[in-house]
Amino acid sequence: MRTGAEARVYLKLILTLSLPLLLWLPASAETARAEKPSITQKIGLPDHPLANHKPVTGPERFKWFVKSTIGPSSLFLSGPLSAALGTATNSPEEYGPHWAGFGKRYGMRLTGVSTGNAMEVSLGAIWGEDPRYFPSPNRAFGARVKYVISSTFAAPGWNGRFRPAYARFAGNVGNNFLSNTWRADSEADAGHAVLRCLYGVLGKMGSSAFIEFWPDVRKLVFKK
């Protein structure tokens, strides 16, 4: 079982990753100068509204929730990979290294994902945070990589400008700590919850990278 000291280490790591963006994005709106790049631009995000962006509607939020929770990539890629890794390492050990354990891990991930997505989409509706991913307007490879990383911590508002993704943070942290109430005892503690938060950040980054680059890979491999 993780100690309190380990939990604090993981929490500091997550804060270290996200704090610069939380501080820089609001400040950039006031400190931008025409003669030099704004802070938003320096971290790989546009400092102007996204082209052709329209505020996300209620039905679009619901569609995002369904696709992110039980869409093909969640059910047939992320879910099985997560459950397979847990089964291979027998973590948590209460589930066992067998098919029954695989099923329990798969179901546990799905409950966490659905809870986190529900929190993100509902809280975001209150203050106008758009949960959808929008591909980088700069098509240079390096710029797209930077955009994927930075947009993990930021999301467009009603006006199409990027700002800190508070609803996403709340959904990630809230889901991973709340799920301690129904998880196996060996992973139902603060240390494991913080570690899951970090995995959530990396998972979001991986999902964004897939959306960003898969069309190019598909064209290259399948010639269409």
Tab-separated table of C-alpha atoms in Angstrom:
chain	number	residue	atom	x	y	z
A	1	MET	CA	0.000	0.000	0.000
A	2	ARG	CA	1.290	3.495	-0.864
A	3	THR	CA	2.462	5.742	1.947
A	4	GLY	CA	1.402	9.318	2.472
A	5	ALA	CA	4.865	10.465	1.403
A	6	GLU	CA	4.543	8.649	-1.921
A	7	ALA	CA	1.120	10.185	-2.487
A	8	ARG	CA	2.566	13.648	-1.967
A	9	VAL	CA	5.336	12.920	-4.476
A	10	TYR	CA	2.812	11.884	-7.150
A	11	LEU	CA	0.628	14.905	-6.434
A	12	LYS	CA	3.604	17.236	-6.780
A	13	LEU	CA	4.404	15.639	-10.126
A	14	ILE	CA	0.908	16.305	-11.485
A	15	LEU	CA	0.952	19.876	-10.177
A	16	THR	CA	4.383	20.417	-11.727
A	17	LEU	CA	3.044	19.301	-15.104
A	18	SER	CA	-0.107	21.430	-15.045
A	19	LEU	CA	0.757	24.535	-12.972
A	20	PRO	CA	2.711	26.383	-15.681
A	21	LEU	CA	-0.234	26.210	-18.069
A	22	LEU	CA	-2.692	27.209	-15.347
A	23	LEU	CA	-0.614	30.328	-14.722
A	24	TRP	CA	0.416	31.163	-18.266
A	25	LEU	CA	-2.873	30.859	-20.143
A	26	PRO	CA	-4.814	33.545	-18.210
A	27	ALA	CA	-1.788	35.814	-18.143
A	28	SER	CA	-1.239	35.560	-21.881
A	29	ALA	CA	-4.554	37.269	-22.659
A	30	GLU	CA	-3.274	40.449	-20.974
A	31	THR	CA	0.423	40.302	-21.850
A	32	ALA	CA	0.301	39.517	-25.576
A	33	ARG	CA	2.270	41.905	-27.768
A	34	ALA	CA	2.055	42.286	-31.529
A	35	GLU	CA	5.845	42.460	-31.881
A	36	LYS	CA	6.586	39.173	-30.122
A	37	PRO	CA	4.882	35.780	-29.547
A	38	SER	CA	2.496	35.597	-26.619
A	39	ILE	CA	2.948	33.025	-23.868
A	40	THR	CA	0.075	31.037	-25.343
A	41	GLN	CA	1.927	30.819	-28.646
A	42	LYS	CA	5.158	29.844	-26.927
A	43	ILE	CA	3.509	26.757	-25.435
A	44	GLY	CA	2.147	25.751	-28.821
A	45	LEU	CA	-1.441	27.057	-28.714
A	46	PRO	CA	-2.988	29.812	-30.851
A	47	ASP	CA	-3.653	33.076	-29.038
A	48	HIS	CA	-6.706	33.764	-31.190
A	49	PRO	CA	-10.060	31.990	-31.472
A	50	LEU	CA	-9.956	28.692	-33.349
A	51	ALA	CA	-11.076	29.035	-36.951
A	52	ASN	CA	-14.675	27.975	-37.596
A	53	HIS	CA	-15.182	27.199	-33.899
A	54	LYS	CA	-18.766	27.239	-32.688
A	55	PRO	CA	-19.805	26.856	-29.043
A	56	VAL	CA	-20.522	23.236	-28.244
A	57	THR	CA	-24.238	22.451	-27.906
A	58	GLY	CA	-25.967	20.183	-25.418
A	59	PRO	CA	-26.449	17.349	-27.952
A	60	GLU	CA	-22.790	17.667	-28.975
A	61	ARG	CA	-21.709	17.377	-25.351
A	62	PHE	CA	-23.797	14.241	-24.977
A	63	LYS	CA	-22.341	12.817	-28.200
A	64	TRP	CA	-18.824	13.496	-26.897
A	65	PHE	CA	-19.660	11.761	-23.612
A	66	VAL	CA	-21.025	8.651	-25.350
A	67	LYS	CA	-18.164	8.407	-27.848
A	68	SER	CA	-15.467	9.006	-25.211
A	69	THR	CA	-17.006	6.479	-22.823
A	70	ILE	CA	-18.283	3.627	-24.993
A	71	GLY	CA	-16.928	4.525	-28.419
A	72	PRO	CA	-14.861	1.976	-30.388
A	73	SER	CA	-11.486	3.292	-29.233
A	74	SER	CA	-12.569	3.098	-25.589
A	75	LEU	CA	-14.264	-0.305	-25.722
A	76	PHE	CA	-11.904	-2.095	-28.110
A	77	LEU	CA	-8.533	-0.374	-27.656
A	78	SER	CA	-7.976	1.540	-24.421
A	79	GLY	CA	-10.169	-0.742	-22.299
A	80	PRO	CA	-8.636	-4.070	-23.361
A	81	LEU	CA	-5.085	-2.690	-23.214
A	82	SER	CA	-5.588	-1.339	-19.703
A	83	ALA	CA	-7.214	-4.569	-18.488
A	84	ALA	CA	-4.543	-6.716	-20.176
A	85	LEU	CA	-1.729	-4.761	-18.537
A	86	GLY	CA	-3.371	-5.054	-15.130
A	87	THR	CA	-3.939	-8.785	-15.628
A	88	ALA	CA	-0.358	-9.377	-16.792
A	89	THR	CA	0.992	-7.642	-13.674
A	90	ASN	CA	-1.843	-8.957	-11.468
A	91	SER	CA	-2.723	-5.468	-10.275
A	92	PRO	CA	-4.758	-5.271	-8.159
A	93	GLU	CA	-3.984	-8.740	-6.879
A	94	GLU	CA	-7.525	-9.242	-5.544
A	95	TYR	CA	-8.774	-9.725	-9.125
A	96	GLY	CA	-6.292	-12.469	-10.026
A	97	PRO	CA	-4.239	-13.129	-13.216
A	98	HIS	CA	-6.997	-14.822	-15.223
A	99	TRP	CA	-9.900	-14.032	-17.557
A	100	ALA	CA	-12.259	-13.297	-14.677
A	101	GLY	CA	-9.723	-10.785	-13.385
A	102	PHE	CA	-9.431	-9.284	-16.856
A	103	GLY	CA	-13.200	-8.749	-16.914
A	104	LYS	CA	-13.201	-7.091	-13.501
A	105	ARG	CA	-10.391	-4.733	-14.502
A	106	TYR	CA	-12.143	-3.904	-17.759
A	107	GLY	CA	-15.352	-3.075	-15.907
A	108	MET	CA	-13.530	-1.051	-13.255
A	109	ARG	CA	-11.870	1.102	-15.890
A	110	LEU	CA	-15.216	1.695	-17.590
A	111	THR	CA	-16.845	2.903	-14.362
A	112	GLY	CA	-13.976	5.321	-13.794
A	113	VAL	CA	-13.996	6.631	-17.366
A	114	SER	CA	-17.767	7.159	-17.353
A	115	THR	CA	-17.623	8.996	-14.013
A	116	GLY	CA	-14.771	11.253	-15.102
A	117	ASN	CA	-16.338	12.050	-18.467
A	118	ALA	CA	-19.696	12.816	-16.841
A	119	MET	CA	-18.017	15.243	-14.440
A	120	GLU	CA	-16.054	16.912	-17.236
A	121	VAL	CA	-18.995	17.365	-19.581
A	122	SER	CA	-21.399	18.592	-16.881
A	123	LEU	CA	-18.995	20.984	-15.156
A	124	GLY	CA	-17.787	22.245	-18.522
A	125	ALA	CA	-21.356	23.097	-19.481
A	126	ILE	CA	-21.530	25.465	-16.503
A	127	TRP	CA	-18.535	27.621	-17.464
A	128	GLY	CA	-18.400	26.991	-21.209
A	129	GLU	CA	-15.504	24.561	-21.522
A	130	ASP	CA	-15.467	22.608	-24.786
A	131	PRO	CA	-14.354	18.969	-24.238
A	132	ARG	CA	-13.764	18.267	-27.930
A	133	TYR	CA	-10.300	18.028	-29.479
A	134	PHE	CA	-9.538	20.349	-32.393
A	135	PRO	CA	-6.535	19.503	-34.607
A	136	SER	CA	-3.620	21.909	-34.638
A	137	PRO	CA	-3.926	24.785	-37.126
A	138	ASN	CA	-0.132	24.626	-37.589
A	139	ARG	CA	0.601	21.509	-39.658
A	140	ALA	CA	4.349	21.333	-38.962
A	141	PHE	CA	5.157	18.108	-37.103
A	142	GLY	CA	6.960	19.699	-34.158
A	143	ALA	CA	4.247	22.308	-33.725
A	144	ARG	CA	1.603	19.584	-33.716
A	145	VAL	CA	3.430	17.608	-31.030
A	146	LYS	CA	3.676	20.715	-28.848
A	147	TYR	CA	0.007	21.452	-29.490
A	148	VAL	CA	-1.032	17.925	-28.421
A	149	ILE	CA	0.897	18.254	-25.167
A	150	SER	CA	-0.344	21.744	-24.319
A	151	SER	CA	-3.966	21.086	-25.286
A	152	THR	CA	-4.023	18.257	-22.748
A	153	PHE	CA	-4.116	20.962	-20.086
A	154	ALA	CA	-6.223	23.500	-21.983
A	155	ALA	CA	-9.559	23.597	-23.792
A	156	PRO	CA	-11.465	26.138	-25.899
A	157	GLY	CA	-14.038	28.329	-24.177
A	158	TRP	CA	-17.268	29.683	-25.633
A	159	ASN	CA	-15.272	32.162	-27.720
A	160	GLY	CA	-12.920	29.533	-29.174
A	161	ARG	CA	-9.885	30.729	-27.198
A	162	PHE	CA	-7.857	28.257	-25.189
A	163	ARG	CA	-7.925	28.453	-21.407
A	164	PRO	CA	-7.099	26.045	-18.555
A	165	ALA	CA	-9.247	22.892	-18.766
A	166	TYR	CA	-10.627	23.092	-15.221
A	167	ALA	CA	-13.557	20.734	-15.901
A	168	ARG	CA	-11.133	18.138	-17.291
A	169	PHE	CA	-8.921	18.454	-14.207
A	170	ALA	CA	-11.955	18.129	-11.932
A	171	GLY	CA	-13.186	15.057	-13.789
A	172	ASN	CA	-9.792	13.385	-13.677
A	173	VAL	CA	-9.066	14.066	-10.016
A	174	GLY	CA	-12.660	13.664	-8.824
A	175	ASN	CA	-13.152	10.341	-10.591
A	176	ASN	CA	-9.888	8.820	-9.396
A	177	PHE	CA	-10.390	9.735	-5.750
A	178	LEU	CA	-14.124	8.986	-5.742
A	179	SER	CA	-13.509	5.530	-7.208
A	180	ASN	CA	-11.534	4.624	-4.074
A	181	THR	CA	-14.931	3.902	-2.519
A	182	TRP	CA	-15.538	0.912	-4.804
A	183	ARG	CA	-12.036	-0.242	-5.746
A	184	ALA	CA	-10.141	-3.213	-4.348
A	185	ASP	CA	-8.545	-2.453	-0.972
A	186	SER	CA	-4.975	-2.702	-2.259
A	187	GLU	CA	-5.467	0.273	-4.619
A	188	ALA	CA	-8.113	2.276	-2.715
A	189	ASP	CA	-5.785	4.874	-1.194
A	190	ALA	CA	-4.544	8.380	-1.946
A	191	GLY	CA	-1.257	7.224	-3.455
A	192	HIS	CA	-2.923	5.012	-6.040
A	193	ALA	CA	-5.519	7.709	-6.765
A	194	VAL	CA	-2.801	10.268	-7.528
A	195	LEU	CA	-1.022	7.752	-9.734
A	196	ARG	CA	-4.269	7.138	-11.631
A	197	CYS	CA	-4.612	10.907	-12.105
A	198	LEU	CA	-1.197	10.930	-13.764
A	199	TYR	CA	-2.236	8.013	-15.985
A	200	GLY	CA	-5.364	9.982	-16.863
A	201	VAL	CA	-3.279	12.927	-18.048
A	202	LEU	CA	-1.091	10.643	-20.152
A	203	GLY	CA	-4.162	8.854	-21.494
A	204	LYS	CA	-5.731	12.137	-22.601
A	205	MET	CA	-2.473	13.119	-24.265
A	206	GLY	CA	-2.342	9.794	-26.100
A	207	SER	CA	-5.954	10.136	-27.230
A	208	SER	CA	-5.288	13.621	-28.595
A	209	ALA	CA	-2.171	12.400	-30.397
A	210	PHE	CA	-4.210	9.635	-32.030
A	211	ILE	CA	-6.834	12.100	-33.278
A	212	GLU	CA	-4.118	14.465	-34.487
A	213	PHE	CA	-1.900	12.016	-36.358
A	214	TRP	CA	-4.029	8.994	-37.267
A	215	PRO	CA	-5.451	10.562	-40.464
A	216	ASP	CA	-1.891	11.074	-41.736
A	217	VAL	CA	-0.849	7.547	-40.783
A	218	ARG	CA	-3.934	6.116	-42.463
A	219	LYS	CA	-3.185	7.979	-45.684
A	220	LEU	CA	0.427	6.822	-45.621
A	221	VAL	CA	-0.332	3.171	-44.867
A	222	PHE	CA	-3.619	2.595	-46.653
A	223	LYS	CA	-3.183	5.243	-49.381
A	224	LYS	CA	-6.554	6.807	-48.617
